CSV table of C-alpha atoms and ligand atoms in Angstrom, one decimal:
chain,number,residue,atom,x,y,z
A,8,UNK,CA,0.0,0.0,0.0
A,9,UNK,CA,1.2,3.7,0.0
A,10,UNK,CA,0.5,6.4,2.0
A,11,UNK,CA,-1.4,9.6,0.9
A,12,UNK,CA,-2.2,12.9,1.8
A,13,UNK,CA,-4.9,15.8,0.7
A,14,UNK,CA,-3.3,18.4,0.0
A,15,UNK,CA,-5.0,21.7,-1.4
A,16,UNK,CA,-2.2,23.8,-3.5
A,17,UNK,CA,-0.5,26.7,-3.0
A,18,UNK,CA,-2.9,28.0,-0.5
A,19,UNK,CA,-3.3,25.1,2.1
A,20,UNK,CA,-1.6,26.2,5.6
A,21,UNK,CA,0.1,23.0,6.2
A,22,UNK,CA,2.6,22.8,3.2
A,23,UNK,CA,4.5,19.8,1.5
A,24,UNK,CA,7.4,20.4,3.3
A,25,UNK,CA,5.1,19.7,6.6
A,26,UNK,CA,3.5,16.3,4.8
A,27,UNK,CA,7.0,15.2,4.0
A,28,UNK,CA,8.2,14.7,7.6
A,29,UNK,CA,5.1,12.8,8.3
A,30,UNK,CA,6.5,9.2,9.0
A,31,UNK,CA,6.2,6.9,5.9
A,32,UNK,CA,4.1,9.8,3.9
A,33,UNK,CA,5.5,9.3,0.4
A,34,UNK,CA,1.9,10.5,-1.9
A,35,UNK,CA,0.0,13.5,-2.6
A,36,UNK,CA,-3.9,13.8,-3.2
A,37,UNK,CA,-4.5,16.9,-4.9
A,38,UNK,CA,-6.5,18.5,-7.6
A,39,UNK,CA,-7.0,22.0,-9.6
A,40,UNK,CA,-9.5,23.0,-7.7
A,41,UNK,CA,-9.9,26.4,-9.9
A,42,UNK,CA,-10.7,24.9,-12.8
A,43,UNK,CA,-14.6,25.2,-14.0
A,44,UNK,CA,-16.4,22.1,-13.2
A,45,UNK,CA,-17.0,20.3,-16.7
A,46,UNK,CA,-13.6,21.9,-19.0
A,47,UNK,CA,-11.2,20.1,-19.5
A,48,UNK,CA,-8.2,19.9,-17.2
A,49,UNK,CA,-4.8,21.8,-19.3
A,50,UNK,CA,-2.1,19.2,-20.0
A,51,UNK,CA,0.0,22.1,-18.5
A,52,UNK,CA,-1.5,22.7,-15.5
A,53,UNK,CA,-1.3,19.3,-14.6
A,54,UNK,CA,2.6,19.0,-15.0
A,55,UNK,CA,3.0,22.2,-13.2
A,56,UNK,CA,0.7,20.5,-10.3
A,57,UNK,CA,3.0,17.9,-10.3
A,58,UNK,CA,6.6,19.1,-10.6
A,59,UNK,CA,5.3,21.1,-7.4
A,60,UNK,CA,4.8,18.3,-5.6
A,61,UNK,CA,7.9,16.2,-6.9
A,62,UNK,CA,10.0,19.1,-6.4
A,63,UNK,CA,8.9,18.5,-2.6
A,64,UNK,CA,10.1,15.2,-2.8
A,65,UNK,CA,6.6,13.1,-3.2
A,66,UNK,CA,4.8,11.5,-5.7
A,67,UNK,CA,1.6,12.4,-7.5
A,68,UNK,CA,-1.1,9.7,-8.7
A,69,UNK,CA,-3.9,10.4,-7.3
A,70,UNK,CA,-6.6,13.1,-7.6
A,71,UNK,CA,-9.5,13.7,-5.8
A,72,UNK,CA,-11.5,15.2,-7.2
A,73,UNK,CA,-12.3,15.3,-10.6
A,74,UNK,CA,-15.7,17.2,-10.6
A,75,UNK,CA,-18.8,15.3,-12.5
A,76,UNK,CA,-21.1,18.6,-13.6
A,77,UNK,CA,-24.6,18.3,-12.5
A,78,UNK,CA,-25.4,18.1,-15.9
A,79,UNK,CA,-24.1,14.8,-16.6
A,80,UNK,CA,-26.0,13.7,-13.3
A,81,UNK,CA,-29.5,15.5,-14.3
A,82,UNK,CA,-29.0,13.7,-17.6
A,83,UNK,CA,-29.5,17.0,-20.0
A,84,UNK,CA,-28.9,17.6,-23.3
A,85,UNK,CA,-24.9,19.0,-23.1
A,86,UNK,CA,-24.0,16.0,-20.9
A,87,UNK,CA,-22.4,14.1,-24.5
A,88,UNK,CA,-20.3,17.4,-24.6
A,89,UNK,CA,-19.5,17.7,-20.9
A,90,UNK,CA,-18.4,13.5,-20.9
A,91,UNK,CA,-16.4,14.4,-24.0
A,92,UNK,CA,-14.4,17.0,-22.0
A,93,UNK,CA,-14.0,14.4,-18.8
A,94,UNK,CA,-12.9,11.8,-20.9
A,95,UNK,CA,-10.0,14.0,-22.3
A,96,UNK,CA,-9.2,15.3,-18.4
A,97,UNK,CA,-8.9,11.5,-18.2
A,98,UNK,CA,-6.6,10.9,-21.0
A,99,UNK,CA,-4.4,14.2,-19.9
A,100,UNK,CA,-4.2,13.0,-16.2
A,101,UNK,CA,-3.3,9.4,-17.6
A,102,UNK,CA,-0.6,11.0,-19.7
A,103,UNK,CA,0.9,12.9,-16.5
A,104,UNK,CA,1.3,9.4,-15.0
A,105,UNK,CA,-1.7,9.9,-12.5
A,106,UNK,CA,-3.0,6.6,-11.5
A,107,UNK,CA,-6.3,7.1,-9.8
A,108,UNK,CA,-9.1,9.5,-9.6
A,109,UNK,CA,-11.8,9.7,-7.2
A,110,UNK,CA,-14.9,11.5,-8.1
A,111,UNK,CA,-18.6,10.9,-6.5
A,112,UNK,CA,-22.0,11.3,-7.8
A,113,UNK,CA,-24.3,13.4,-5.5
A,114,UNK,CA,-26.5,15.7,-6.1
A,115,UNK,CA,-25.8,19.4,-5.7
A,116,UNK,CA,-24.4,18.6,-2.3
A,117,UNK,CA,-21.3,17.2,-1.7
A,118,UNK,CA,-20.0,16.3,1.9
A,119,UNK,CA,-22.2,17.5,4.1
A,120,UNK,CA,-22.1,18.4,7.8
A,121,UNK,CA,-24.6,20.5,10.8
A,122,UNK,CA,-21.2,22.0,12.5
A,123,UNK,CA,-17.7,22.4,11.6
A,124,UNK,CA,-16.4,22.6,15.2
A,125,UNK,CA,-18.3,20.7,17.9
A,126,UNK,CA,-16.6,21.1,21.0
A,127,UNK,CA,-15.4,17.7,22.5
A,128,UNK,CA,-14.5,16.8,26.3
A,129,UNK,CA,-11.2,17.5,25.5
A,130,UNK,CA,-11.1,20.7,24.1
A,131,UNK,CA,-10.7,19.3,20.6
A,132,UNK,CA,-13.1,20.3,17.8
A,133,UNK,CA,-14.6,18.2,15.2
A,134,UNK,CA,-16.9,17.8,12.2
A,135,UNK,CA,-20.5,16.7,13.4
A,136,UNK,CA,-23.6,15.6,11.6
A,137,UNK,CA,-27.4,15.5,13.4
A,138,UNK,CA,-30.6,14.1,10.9
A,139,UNK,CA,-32.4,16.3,12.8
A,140,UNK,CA,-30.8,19.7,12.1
A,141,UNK,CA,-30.9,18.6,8.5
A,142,UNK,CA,-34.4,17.8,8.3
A,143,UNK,CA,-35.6,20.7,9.5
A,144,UNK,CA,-33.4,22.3,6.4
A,145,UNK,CA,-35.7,23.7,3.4
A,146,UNK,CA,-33.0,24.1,0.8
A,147,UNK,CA,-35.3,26.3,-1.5
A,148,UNK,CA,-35.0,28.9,1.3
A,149,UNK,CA,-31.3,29.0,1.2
A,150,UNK,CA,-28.7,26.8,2.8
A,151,UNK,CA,-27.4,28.0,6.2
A,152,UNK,CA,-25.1,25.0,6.8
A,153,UNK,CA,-21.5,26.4,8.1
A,154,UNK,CA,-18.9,25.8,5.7
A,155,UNK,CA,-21.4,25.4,3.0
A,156,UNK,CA,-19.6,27.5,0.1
A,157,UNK,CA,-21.9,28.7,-1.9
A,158,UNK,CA,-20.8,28.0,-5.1
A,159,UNK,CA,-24.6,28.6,-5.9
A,160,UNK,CA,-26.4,32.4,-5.4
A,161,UNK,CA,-30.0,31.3,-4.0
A,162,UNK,CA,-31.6,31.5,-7.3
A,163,UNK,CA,-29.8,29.1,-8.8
A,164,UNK,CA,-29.9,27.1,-6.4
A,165,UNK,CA,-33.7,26.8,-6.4
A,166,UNK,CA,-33.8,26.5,-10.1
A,167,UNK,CA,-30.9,23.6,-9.7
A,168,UNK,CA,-33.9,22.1,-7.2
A,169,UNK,CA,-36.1,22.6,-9.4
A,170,UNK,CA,-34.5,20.4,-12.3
A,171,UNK,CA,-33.3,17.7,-9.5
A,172,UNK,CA,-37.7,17.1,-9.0
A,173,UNK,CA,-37.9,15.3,-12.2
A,174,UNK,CA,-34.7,13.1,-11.1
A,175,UNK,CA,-35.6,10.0,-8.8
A,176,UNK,CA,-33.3,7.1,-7.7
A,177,UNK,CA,-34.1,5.1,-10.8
A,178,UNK,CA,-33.1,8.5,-13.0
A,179,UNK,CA,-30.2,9.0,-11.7
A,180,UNK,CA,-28.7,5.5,-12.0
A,181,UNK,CA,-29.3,5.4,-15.3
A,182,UNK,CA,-27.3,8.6,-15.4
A,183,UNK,CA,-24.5,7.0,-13.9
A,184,UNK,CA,-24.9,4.1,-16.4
A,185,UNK,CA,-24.6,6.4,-18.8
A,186,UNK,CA,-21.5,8.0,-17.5
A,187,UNK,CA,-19.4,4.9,-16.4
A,188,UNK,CA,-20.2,3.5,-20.4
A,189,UNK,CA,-19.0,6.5,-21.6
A,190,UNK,CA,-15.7,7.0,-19.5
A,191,UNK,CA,-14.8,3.3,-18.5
A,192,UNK,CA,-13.2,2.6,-21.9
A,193,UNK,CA,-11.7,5.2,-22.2
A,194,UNK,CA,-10.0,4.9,-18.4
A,195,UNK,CA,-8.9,1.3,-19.4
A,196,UNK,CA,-7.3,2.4,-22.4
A,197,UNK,CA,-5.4,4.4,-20.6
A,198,UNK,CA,-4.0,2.7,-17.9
A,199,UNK,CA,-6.7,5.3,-15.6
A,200,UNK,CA,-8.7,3.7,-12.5
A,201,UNK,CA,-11.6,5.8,-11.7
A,202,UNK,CA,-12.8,5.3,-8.1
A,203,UNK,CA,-16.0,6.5,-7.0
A,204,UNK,CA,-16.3,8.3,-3.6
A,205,UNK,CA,-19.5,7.0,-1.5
A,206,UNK,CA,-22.3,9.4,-0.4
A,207,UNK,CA,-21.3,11.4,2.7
A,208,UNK,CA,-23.6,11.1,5.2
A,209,UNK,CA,-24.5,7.7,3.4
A,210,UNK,CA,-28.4,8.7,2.9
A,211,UNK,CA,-30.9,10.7,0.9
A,212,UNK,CA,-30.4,14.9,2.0
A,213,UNK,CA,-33.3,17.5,1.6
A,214,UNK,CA,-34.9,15.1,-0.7
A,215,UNK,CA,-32.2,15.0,-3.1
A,216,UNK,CA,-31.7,11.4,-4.3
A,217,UNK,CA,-28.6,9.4,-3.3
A,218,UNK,CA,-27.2,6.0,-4.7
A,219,UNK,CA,-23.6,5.2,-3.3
A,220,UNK,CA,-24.5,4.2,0.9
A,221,UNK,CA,-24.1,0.6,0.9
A,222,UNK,CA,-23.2,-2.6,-0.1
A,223,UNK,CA,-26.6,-3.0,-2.5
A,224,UNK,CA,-25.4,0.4,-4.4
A,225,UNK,CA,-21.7,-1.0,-4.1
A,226,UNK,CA,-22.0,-4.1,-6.0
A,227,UNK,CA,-24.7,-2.5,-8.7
A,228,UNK,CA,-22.0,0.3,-9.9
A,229,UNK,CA,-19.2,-2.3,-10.1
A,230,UNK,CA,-21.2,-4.4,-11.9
A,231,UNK,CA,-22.4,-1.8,-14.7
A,232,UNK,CA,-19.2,-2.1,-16.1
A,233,UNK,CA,-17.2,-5.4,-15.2
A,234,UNK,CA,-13.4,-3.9,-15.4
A,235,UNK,CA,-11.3,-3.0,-13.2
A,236,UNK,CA,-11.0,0.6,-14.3
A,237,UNK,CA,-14.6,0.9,-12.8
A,238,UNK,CA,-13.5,1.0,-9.0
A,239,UNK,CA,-14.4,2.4,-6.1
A,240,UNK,CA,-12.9,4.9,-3.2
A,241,UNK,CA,-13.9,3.1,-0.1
A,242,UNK,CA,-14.7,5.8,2.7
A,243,UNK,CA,-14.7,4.1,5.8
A,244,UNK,CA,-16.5,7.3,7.9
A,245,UNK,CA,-18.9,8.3,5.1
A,246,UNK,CA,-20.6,4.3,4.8
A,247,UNK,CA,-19.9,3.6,8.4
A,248,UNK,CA,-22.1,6.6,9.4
A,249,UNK,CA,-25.0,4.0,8.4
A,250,UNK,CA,-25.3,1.9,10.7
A,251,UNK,CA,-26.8,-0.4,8.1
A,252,UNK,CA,-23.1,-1.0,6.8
A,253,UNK,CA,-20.3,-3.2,7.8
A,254,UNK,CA,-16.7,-1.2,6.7
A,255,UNK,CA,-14.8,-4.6,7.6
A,256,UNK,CA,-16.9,-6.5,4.9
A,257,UNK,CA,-16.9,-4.2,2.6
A,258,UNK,CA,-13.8,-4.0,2.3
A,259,UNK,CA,-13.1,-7.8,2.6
A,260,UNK,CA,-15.8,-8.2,-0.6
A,261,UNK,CA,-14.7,-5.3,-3.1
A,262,UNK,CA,-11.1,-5.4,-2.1
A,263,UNK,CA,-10.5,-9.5,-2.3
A,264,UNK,CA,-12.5,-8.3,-5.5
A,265,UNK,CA,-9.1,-6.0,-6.6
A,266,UNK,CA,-11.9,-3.1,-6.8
A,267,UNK,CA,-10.6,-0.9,-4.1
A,268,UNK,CA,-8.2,1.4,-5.4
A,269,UNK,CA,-8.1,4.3,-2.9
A,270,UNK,CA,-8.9,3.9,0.8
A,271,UNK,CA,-10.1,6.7,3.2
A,272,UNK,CA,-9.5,6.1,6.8
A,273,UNK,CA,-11.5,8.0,8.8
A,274,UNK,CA,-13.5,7.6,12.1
A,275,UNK,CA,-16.8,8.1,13.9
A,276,UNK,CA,-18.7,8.0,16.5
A,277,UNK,CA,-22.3,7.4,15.4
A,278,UNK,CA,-25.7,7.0,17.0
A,279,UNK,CA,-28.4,4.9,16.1
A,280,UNK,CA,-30.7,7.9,14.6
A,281,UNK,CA,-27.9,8.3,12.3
A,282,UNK,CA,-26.2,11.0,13.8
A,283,UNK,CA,-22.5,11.5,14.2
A,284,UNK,CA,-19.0,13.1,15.3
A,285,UNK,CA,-16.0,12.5,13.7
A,286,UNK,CA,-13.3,11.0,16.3
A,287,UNK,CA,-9.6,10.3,15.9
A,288,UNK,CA,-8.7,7.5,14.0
A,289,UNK,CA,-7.8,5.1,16.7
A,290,UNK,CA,-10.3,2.2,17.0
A,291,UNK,CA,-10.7,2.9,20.9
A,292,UNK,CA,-11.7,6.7,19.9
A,293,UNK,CA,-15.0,6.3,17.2
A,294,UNK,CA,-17.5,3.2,16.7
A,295,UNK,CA,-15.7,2.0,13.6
A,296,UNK,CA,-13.1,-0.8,14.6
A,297,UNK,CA,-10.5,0.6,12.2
A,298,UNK,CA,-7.8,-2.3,13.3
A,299,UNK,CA,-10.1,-4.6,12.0
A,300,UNK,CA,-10.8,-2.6,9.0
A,301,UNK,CA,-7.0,-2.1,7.8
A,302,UNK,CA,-6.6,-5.7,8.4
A,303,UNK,CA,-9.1,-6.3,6.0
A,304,UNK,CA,-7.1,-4.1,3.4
A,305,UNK,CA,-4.0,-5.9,4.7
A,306,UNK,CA,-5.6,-9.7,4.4
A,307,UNK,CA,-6.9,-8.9,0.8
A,308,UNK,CA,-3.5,-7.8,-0.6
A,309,UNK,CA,-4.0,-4.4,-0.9
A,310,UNK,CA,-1.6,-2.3,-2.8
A,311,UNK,CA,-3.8,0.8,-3.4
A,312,UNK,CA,-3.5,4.2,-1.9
A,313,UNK,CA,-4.3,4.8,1.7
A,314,UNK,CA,-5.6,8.4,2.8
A,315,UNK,CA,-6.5,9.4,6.7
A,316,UNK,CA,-9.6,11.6,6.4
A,317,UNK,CA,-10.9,14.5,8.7
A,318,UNK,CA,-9.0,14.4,11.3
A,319,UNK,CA,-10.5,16.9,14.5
A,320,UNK,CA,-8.7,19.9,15.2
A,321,UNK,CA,-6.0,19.5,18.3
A,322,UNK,CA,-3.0,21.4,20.0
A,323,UNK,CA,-4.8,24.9,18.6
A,324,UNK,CA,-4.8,24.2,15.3
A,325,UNK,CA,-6.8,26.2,13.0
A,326,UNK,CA,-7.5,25.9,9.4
A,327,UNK,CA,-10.0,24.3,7.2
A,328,UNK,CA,-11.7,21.8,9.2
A,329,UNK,CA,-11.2,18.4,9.0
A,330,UNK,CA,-8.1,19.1,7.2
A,331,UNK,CA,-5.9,20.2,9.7
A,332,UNK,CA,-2.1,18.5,9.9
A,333,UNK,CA,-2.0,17.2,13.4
A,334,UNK,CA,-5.0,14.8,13.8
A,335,UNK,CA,-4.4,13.8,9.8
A,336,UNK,CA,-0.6,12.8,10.8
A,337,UNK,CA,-1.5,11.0,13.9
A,338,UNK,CA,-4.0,8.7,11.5
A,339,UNK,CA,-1.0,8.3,9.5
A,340,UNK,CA,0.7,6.9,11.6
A,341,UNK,CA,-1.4,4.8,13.1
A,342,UNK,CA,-2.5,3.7,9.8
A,343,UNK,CA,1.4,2.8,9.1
A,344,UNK,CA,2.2,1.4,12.4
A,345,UNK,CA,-0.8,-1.1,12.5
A,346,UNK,CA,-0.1,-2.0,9.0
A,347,UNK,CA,3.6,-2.7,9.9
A,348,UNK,CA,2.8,-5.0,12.8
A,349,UNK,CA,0.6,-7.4,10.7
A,350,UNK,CA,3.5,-7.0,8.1
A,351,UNK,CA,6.3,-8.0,10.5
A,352,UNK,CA,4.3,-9.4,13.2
A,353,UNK,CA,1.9,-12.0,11.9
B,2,DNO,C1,-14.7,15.5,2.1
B,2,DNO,C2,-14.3,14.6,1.0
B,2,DNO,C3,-15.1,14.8,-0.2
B,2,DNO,C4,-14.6,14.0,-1.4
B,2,DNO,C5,-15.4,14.0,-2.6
B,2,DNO,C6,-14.9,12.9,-3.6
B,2,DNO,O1,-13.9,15.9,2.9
B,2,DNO,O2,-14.2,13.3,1.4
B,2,DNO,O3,-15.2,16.1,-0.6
B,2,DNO,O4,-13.4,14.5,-1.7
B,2,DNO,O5,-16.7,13.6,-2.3
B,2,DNO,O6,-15.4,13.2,-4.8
């Protein structure tokens, strides 16, 4: 396996100097993040992305995200168009010697949490998500959610809604269909392995369908196209905040299955209503057993890309949240360390 880190460009507070004297940290996650959802990403800006990085003294091949425009999820029209321009992003990160890409396919709403710095016992501050606070959300009168960015003025938001009503669960997998047909040849031609990221929280928001929260949803998008270019990113904190999944299995079934190609390690606490905090990676510190859940990686043979996620904010941090260095490194290690005594020790 090989150890990765997000990092977000020029701008992110904890530089690649900082990742590199993280213990065993030899990858980089990364992406453009200025370029418009649905062009095509410059053959240029990609190699100046990555001589940045190499000339920091880590690698490059994997990048998360590459953006699938709404369009292509609604199903329109200028989705052939859009698809065209992802497929050539595709071929240009291929050529730049990127290995992986992980991209999801929700709605409108990516990630999604009610607070950006809950306040734990011990002064640490973490991402938190409670159904209840989300429920009580009307989207169509604006999104209040901290950390929410934006990207859409109210209006279009509403009209973005508004298209969304005509798209159930059964529309939108056809709309993936669609997409994986279209860009799964072209991945395997070139060496690409596309790997989707899982709904985060793993279930339906403000009545916006969602179709990648658990093993059912797993096993139909592998199985649209049977290659293994058509892979997944297996978040461990977005499906384990269903209680309805097991991580460990997962990961024993799609990974024995070579379909894992990027792993997200992350934590959380979670309650039975569906609610949750995100805790340090340690198994002792979240419901998730993540000792068990690495060992499934390790068991299956895994030789993919490892990534902690969110980590909380500790030792007075600041920054964007859940992307702090601190809590991030510590998962690193851990990640490393338990990996290293089933290595040596079993
Ligand atoms: C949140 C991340 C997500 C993830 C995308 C993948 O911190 O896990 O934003 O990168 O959903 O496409």
């Amino acid at each position: 396996m090989k150890m990765s880190f997000r990092w977000y460009g020029e701008s992110d507070p904890v530089t690649l100097q900082y990742i590199r004297q993280i213990p065993g940290m030899t990858d980089i996650v990364s992406a453009i993040y200025d370029e418009p959802v649905g062009e095509v990403w410059p053959a240029h800006r990609i190699a100046a992305l990555k001589s940045t990085i190499e000339a920091a003294g880590l690698r490059f091949e994997v990048v998360e995200s590459v953006p699938v425009h709404e369009d292509i999820k609604l199903g329109k029209p200028s989705r052939d168009r859009l698809i065209a321009n992802y497929q050539q992003t595709i071929r240009n990160l291929a050529a730049a010697g990127i290995k992986v890409i992980c991209y999801n396919f929700m709605p409108v709403f990516d990630w999604t949490r009610t607070e950006l710095s809950k306040t734990l016992e011990d002064g640490s501050t973490c991402l938190a998500f409670s159904t209840k606070e989300i429920d009580e959300i009307d989207p169509n009168n604006g999104i209040a959610l901290p950390g929410w960015d934006s990207s859409y003025k109210p209006e279009q938001l509403k009209a973005l809604l508004a298209e969304y009503r005509e798209v159930d669960e059964a529309r939108l997998w056809q709309h993936l269909e669609y997409f994986l047909k279209a860009i799964i040849p072209v991945a395997e031609e070139c060496g690409m392995k596309m790997a989707i990221h899982p709904d985060d929280p793993p279930r339906p928001i403000f009545g916006l369908p969602r179709i990648v929260k658990n093993r059912d949803d797993l096993a139909r998008i592998v199985g649209i196209v049977d290659s293994p270019a058509n892979g997944l990113t297996l978040c461990s904190g977005s499906l384990g905040a269903g209680p309805q999944n097991n991580v460990e299995a997962l990961v024993r079934e799609f990974g024995g299955m070579g379909r894992i190609h990027f792993a997200h390690i992350r934590n959380v606490k979670i309650t039975p209503e569906g609610d949750f905090e995100e805790s340090a990676h340690l198994s002792s510190c979240g419901s998730l057993d993540i000792a068990a859940i690495v060992k499934a990686y390790h068991d299956t043979g895994f030789t993919g890309y490892f990534r902690p996620d969110h980590g909380r904010m500790i030792w007075g941090e600041t920054g964007k949240p859940g992307y702090g260095l601190y809590d991030r490194a510590l998962g690193a290690v851990y990640i490393n360390g338990l990996w290293e005594a089933m290595d040596k020790l079993s």
